[in-house]
Short mmCIF file of C-alpha atoms in Angstrom, two decimals:
data_model
loop_
_atom_site.label_atom_id
_atom_site.label_comp_id
_atom_site.label_asym_id
_atom_site.label_seq_id
_atom_site.Cartn_x
_atom_site.Cartn_y
_atom_site.Cartn_z
CA ASN A 1 48.02 -82.72 16.00
CA ALA A 2 50.82 -80.24 16.61
CA GLY A 3 49.57 -79.65 20.17
CA VAL A 4 50.61 -76.28 21.62
CA THR A 5 52.99 -74.20 19.53
CA GLN A 6 54.79 -71.04 20.58
CA THR A 7 56.78 -68.46 18.64
CA PRO A 8 59.41 -67.20 18.83
CA LYS A 9 61.69 -69.69 20.61
CA PHE A 10 64.16 -67.01 21.66
CA ARG A 11 64.06 -63.21 21.73
CA ILE A 12 66.23 -60.41 23.04
CA LEU A 13 64.50 -57.12 23.74
CA LYS A 14 65.82 -53.76 24.75
CA ILE A 15 64.30 -52.03 27.77
CA GLY A 16 61.13 -50.21 26.75
CA GLN A 17 60.46 -52.26 23.62
CA SER A 18 57.24 -54.20 23.12
CA MET A 19 56.53 -57.61 21.66
CA THR A 20 53.88 -60.28 21.33
CA LEU A 21 54.46 -63.92 22.20
CA GLN A 22 52.30 -66.15 20.05
CA CYS A 23 50.55 -69.30 21.25
CA THR A 24 48.33 -71.63 19.23
CA GLN A 25 46.72 -74.94 20.10
CA ASP A 26 44.96 -77.33 17.73
CA MET A 27 43.30 -79.59 20.32
CA ASN A 28 40.10 -77.52 20.64
CA HIS A 29 40.85 -76.88 24.30
CA ASN A 30 38.76 -74.24 25.98
CA TYR A 31 41.25 -73.32 28.73
CA MET A 32 44.53 -71.60 27.90
CA TYR A 33 47.24 -70.23 30.19
CA TRP A 34 50.41 -68.17 30.20
CA TYR A 35 53.12 -68.91 32.75
CA ARG A 36 56.55 -67.54 33.38
CA GLN A 37 59.31 -69.67 34.82
CA ASP A 38 62.21 -68.11 36.68
CA PRO A 39 65.09 -70.27 37.98
CA GLY A 40 64.13 -72.07 41.20
CA MET A 41 60.74 -70.36 41.32
CA GLY A 42 58.45 -72.82 39.60
CA LEU A 43 55.74 -71.63 37.25
CA LYS A 44 53.82 -68.45 37.93
CA LEU A 45 50.47 -67.89 36.23
CA ILE A 46 50.33 -64.60 34.31
CA TYR A 47 46.91 -64.76 32.61
CA TYR A 48 44.44 -67.43 31.69
CA SER A 49 41.35 -67.80 29.54
CA VAL A 50 38.35 -70.08 29.87
CA GLY A 51 37.21 -69.54 26.30
CA ALA A 52 37.18 -67.13 23.38
CA GLY A 53 36.53 -63.59 24.56
CA ILE A 54 37.12 -64.36 28.25
CA THR A 55 40.41 -63.68 30.04
CA ASP A 56 41.43 -63.18 33.64
CA LYS A 57 44.50 -62.26 35.63
CA GLY A 58 46.73 -64.79 37.33
CA GLU A 59 49.32 -64.24 40.05
CA VAL A 60 51.72 -61.95 38.14
CA PRO A 61 49.80 -59.98 35.45
CA ASN A 62 51.53 -56.60 35.74
CA GLY A 63 53.31 -55.56 32.55
CA TYR A 64 51.40 -58.03 30.37
CA ASN A 65 48.19 -58.12 28.36
CA VAL A 66 46.32 -60.90 26.61
CA SER A 67 43.46 -61.39 24.22
CA ARG A 68 41.52 -64.47 23.12
CA SER A 69 39.62 -63.81 19.93
CA THR A 70 39.57 -67.48 18.84
CA THR A 71 39.65 -70.85 20.59
CA GLU A 72 43.03 -71.61 19.06
CA ASP A 73 45.08 -68.48 19.74
CA PHE A 74 46.12 -66.80 22.98
CA PRO A 75 48.82 -64.16 22.39
CA LEU A 76 50.68 -62.49 25.26
CA ARG A 77 51.66 -58.85 24.84
CA LEU A 78 54.57 -57.25 26.68
CA GLU A 79 54.45 -53.47 26.75
CA LEU A 80 57.51 -51.45 27.80
CA ALA A 81 59.76 -54.43 28.49
CA ALA A 82 61.76 -54.39 31.72
CA PRO A 83 64.72 -56.54 32.87
CA SER A 84 62.40 -58.16 35.46
CA GLN A 85 60.52 -59.73 32.55
CA THR A 86 63.55 -61.79 31.54
CA SER A 87 62.22 -65.32 31.88
CA VAL A 88 61.04 -68.41 30.07
CA TYR A 89 57.40 -68.14 29.04
CA PHE A 90 55.19 -71.18 28.64
CA CYS A 91 51.76 -71.33 27.11
CA ALA A 92 49.50 -74.22 28.07
CA SER A 93 46.01 -75.46 27.33
CA SER A 94 43.56 -77.88 28.89
CA LEU A 95 40.13 -79.35 28.35
CA LEU A 96 37.45 -78.69 30.95
CA GLN A 97 36.75 -82.33 31.57
CA GLY A 98 38.56 -85.46 32.57
CA THR A 99 41.84 -84.85 34.34
CA TYR A 100 42.17 -81.19 33.29
CA GLU A 101 45.81 -81.95 32.55
CA GLN A 102 47.65 -79.06 31.02
CA TYR A 103 49.54 -79.41 27.76
CA PHE A 104 52.51 -77.10 27.51
CA GLY A 105 54.16 -75.52 24.53
CA PRO A 106 57.96 -75.60 24.07
CA GLY A 107 58.44 -72.16 25.63
CA THR A 108 59.89 -68.78 24.64
CA ARG A 109 63.14 -67.68 26.24
CA LEU A 110 63.06 -63.89 26.57
CA THR A 111 65.94 -61.67 27.63
CA VAL A 112 65.44 -57.95 28.30
CA THR A 113 68.62 -55.87 28.41
CA GLY B 1 46.33 -66.51 48.17
CA GLN B 2 46.96 -70.19 47.81
CA GLN B 3 50.56 -71.32 48.27
CA VAL B 4 52.09 -74.64 47.37
CA MET B 5 55.47 -75.43 48.90
CA GLN B 6 57.65 -78.23 47.62
CA ILE B 7 60.74 -79.78 49.22
CA PRO B 8 63.53 -80.44 48.75
CA GLN B 9 64.60 -77.92 46.14
CA TYR B 10 67.44 -80.17 44.96
CA GLN B 11 68.15 -83.87 45.30
CA HIS B 12 71.27 -85.66 44.11
CA VAL B 13 71.16 -89.45 44.14
CA GLN B 14 73.22 -92.35 42.91
CA GLU B 15 71.53 -94.46 40.27
CA GLY B 16 69.52 -97.15 42.00
CA GLU B 17 68.73 -95.07 45.10
CA ASP B 18 65.19 -94.00 45.93
CA PHE B 19 63.90 -90.41 45.69
CA THR B 20 60.99 -88.60 47.31
CA THR B 21 59.63 -85.09 46.87
CA TYR B 22 56.98 -83.56 49.11
CA CYS B 23 54.33 -80.98 48.41
CA ASN B 24 52.31 -78.96 50.97
CA SER B 25 49.45 -76.58 50.33
CA SER B 26 48.28 -73.73 52.56
CA THR B 27 44.67 -74.58 51.63
CA THR B 28 42.66 -77.71 50.96
CA LEU B 29 42.95 -78.81 47.37
CA SER B 30 40.37 -80.27 45.03
CA ASN B 31 43.07 -82.16 43.18
CA ILE B 32 46.80 -82.31 42.76
CA GLN B 33 48.74 -82.89 39.59
CA TRP B 34 52.37 -83.83 39.06
CA TYR B 35 54.51 -82.76 36.13
CA LYS B 36 58.02 -83.60 34.99
CA GLN B 37 60.26 -81.17 33.12
CA ARG B 38 63.40 -82.49 31.49
CA PRO B 39 66.36 -80.07 31.30
CA GLY B 40 65.66 -77.53 28.57
CA GLY B 41 62.17 -78.89 28.02
CA HIS B 42 58.62 -78.10 28.97
CA PRO B 43 56.50 -79.57 31.79
CA VAL B 44 54.78 -82.83 30.93
CA PHE B 45 51.79 -84.17 32.84
CA LEU B 46 52.39 -87.31 34.90
CA ILE B 47 49.26 -87.88 36.96
CA GLN B 48 46.32 -86.38 38.82
CA LEU B 49 45.10 -87.33 42.30
CA VAL B 50 41.61 -86.37 43.41
CA LYS B 51 40.52 -88.47 46.38
CA SER B 52 41.58 -88.11 49.99
CA GLY B 53 44.29 -90.69 50.80
CA GLU B 54 44.61 -91.72 47.16
CA VAL B 55 47.69 -93.68 46.07
CA LYS B 56 48.56 -94.28 42.43
CA LYS B 57 51.48 -96.08 40.88
CA GLN B 58 53.15 -95.75 37.51
CA LYS B 59 55.88 -98.39 37.25
CA ARG B 60 58.59 -97.14 39.66
CA LEU B 61 56.70 -93.95 40.57
CA THR B 62 54.26 -93.83 43.52
CA PHE B 63 52.05 -90.81 44.11
CA GLN B 64 50.11 -90.12 47.31
CA PHE B 65 47.49 -87.54 48.24
CA GLY B 66 47.11 -86.79 51.93
CA GLU B 67 43.98 -87.50 53.95
CA ALA B 68 43.38 -83.79 54.46
CA LYS B 69 44.01 -83.08 50.76
CA LYS B 70 46.68 -80.54 51.67
CA ASN B 71 49.81 -82.55 50.95
CA SER B 72 51.17 -84.99 48.43
CA SER B 73 54.32 -86.91 47.65
CA LEU B 74 56.05 -88.52 44.71
CA HIS B 75 58.37 -91.45 45.38
CA ILE B 76 60.64 -92.98 42.76
CA THR B 77 62.07 -96.42 43.48
CA ALA B 78 65.51 -97.34 42.15
CA THR B 79 66.18 -94.18 40.18
CA GLN B 80 67.56 -94.32 36.67
CA THR B 81 69.39 -91.67 34.66
CA THR B 82 66.22 -91.19 32.63
CA ASP B 83 64.53 -89.86 35.79
CA VAL B 84 66.65 -86.69 35.69
CA GLY B 85 64.62 -83.50 35.60
CA THR B 86 62.47 -81.18 37.69
CA TYR B 87 59.34 -82.56 39.30
CA PHE B 88 56.51 -80.14 40.00
CA CYS B 89 53.38 -80.58 42.00
CA ALA B 90 50.44 -78.34 41.13
CA GLY B 91 47.36 -77.89 43.26
CA GLY B 92 43.90 -77.17 41.96
CA ARG B 93 40.98 -75.49 43.66
CA ALA B 94 37.38 -76.29 42.86
CA GLY B 95 34.58 -73.96 42.03
CA GLY B 96 33.87 -70.72 40.25
CA THR B 97 36.65 -69.00 38.42
CA SER B 98 39.26 -71.21 40.08
CA TYR B 99 38.20 -74.14 37.95
CA GLY B 100 41.06 -75.35 35.79
CA LYS B 101 43.65 -73.12 37.51
CA LEU B 102 46.70 -74.67 39.11
CA THR B 103 49.18 -73.31 41.64
CA PHE B 104 52.60 -74.82 41.04
CA GLY B 105 55.18 -75.67 43.65
CA GLN B 106 58.76 -74.51 43.14
CA GLY B 107 59.80 -77.92 41.91
CA THR B 108 62.45 -80.44 42.96
CA ILE B 109 65.47 -80.75 40.70
CA LEU B 110 66.62 -84.37 40.58
CA THR B 111 70.06 -85.35 39.38
CA VAL B 112 71.07 -88.99 39.11
CA HIS B 113 74.71 -90.02 39.10
CA PRO B 114 75.42 -93.22 37.14
#
């Protein structure tokens, strides 16, 4: 299993541009999450999904959109990028049983200038 | 909303010294998880605590969950250079749409001097 994969690894955007961060998991996990990590601020939940077709907002959803058309994929869309969205973005997944531990992808480092 | 505070933010130790990080929640938790993130890496799950007063050990690491299920700690005995990284606690709430969601603390950055 590849686990959780994210693309791209790095990206530089100009203010006002849009992009989609891709996330795929091959563990058949029903829960998927998007976090952003700013220095010294821990991980903030942007959006999460409990299964295909179901998404909900986390703590910091403004400026982002998600969709979950399949169990495997959970893309994060940034519309009209702003400097405040400069961050490291992590996708994670978990199974709704057992320890509910979250498996994280390697992250996408995004800079908006 | 739920807040999870973690202290200290930074800890510098000499190799062989002990290290402790503390986590406090504004609300009662259903469970608490701990993650480690190596520099430049992604968070990796260490353990989950569920029961009030629970203590679990993993080699040199000891995890505790408070009696009121609002605080937790991670203690590392005799640190090694391989322990370097950021340690996060993450609290979970039970029920409804909160199931499976975690609120992460800010993390404690541990550096170990050889």
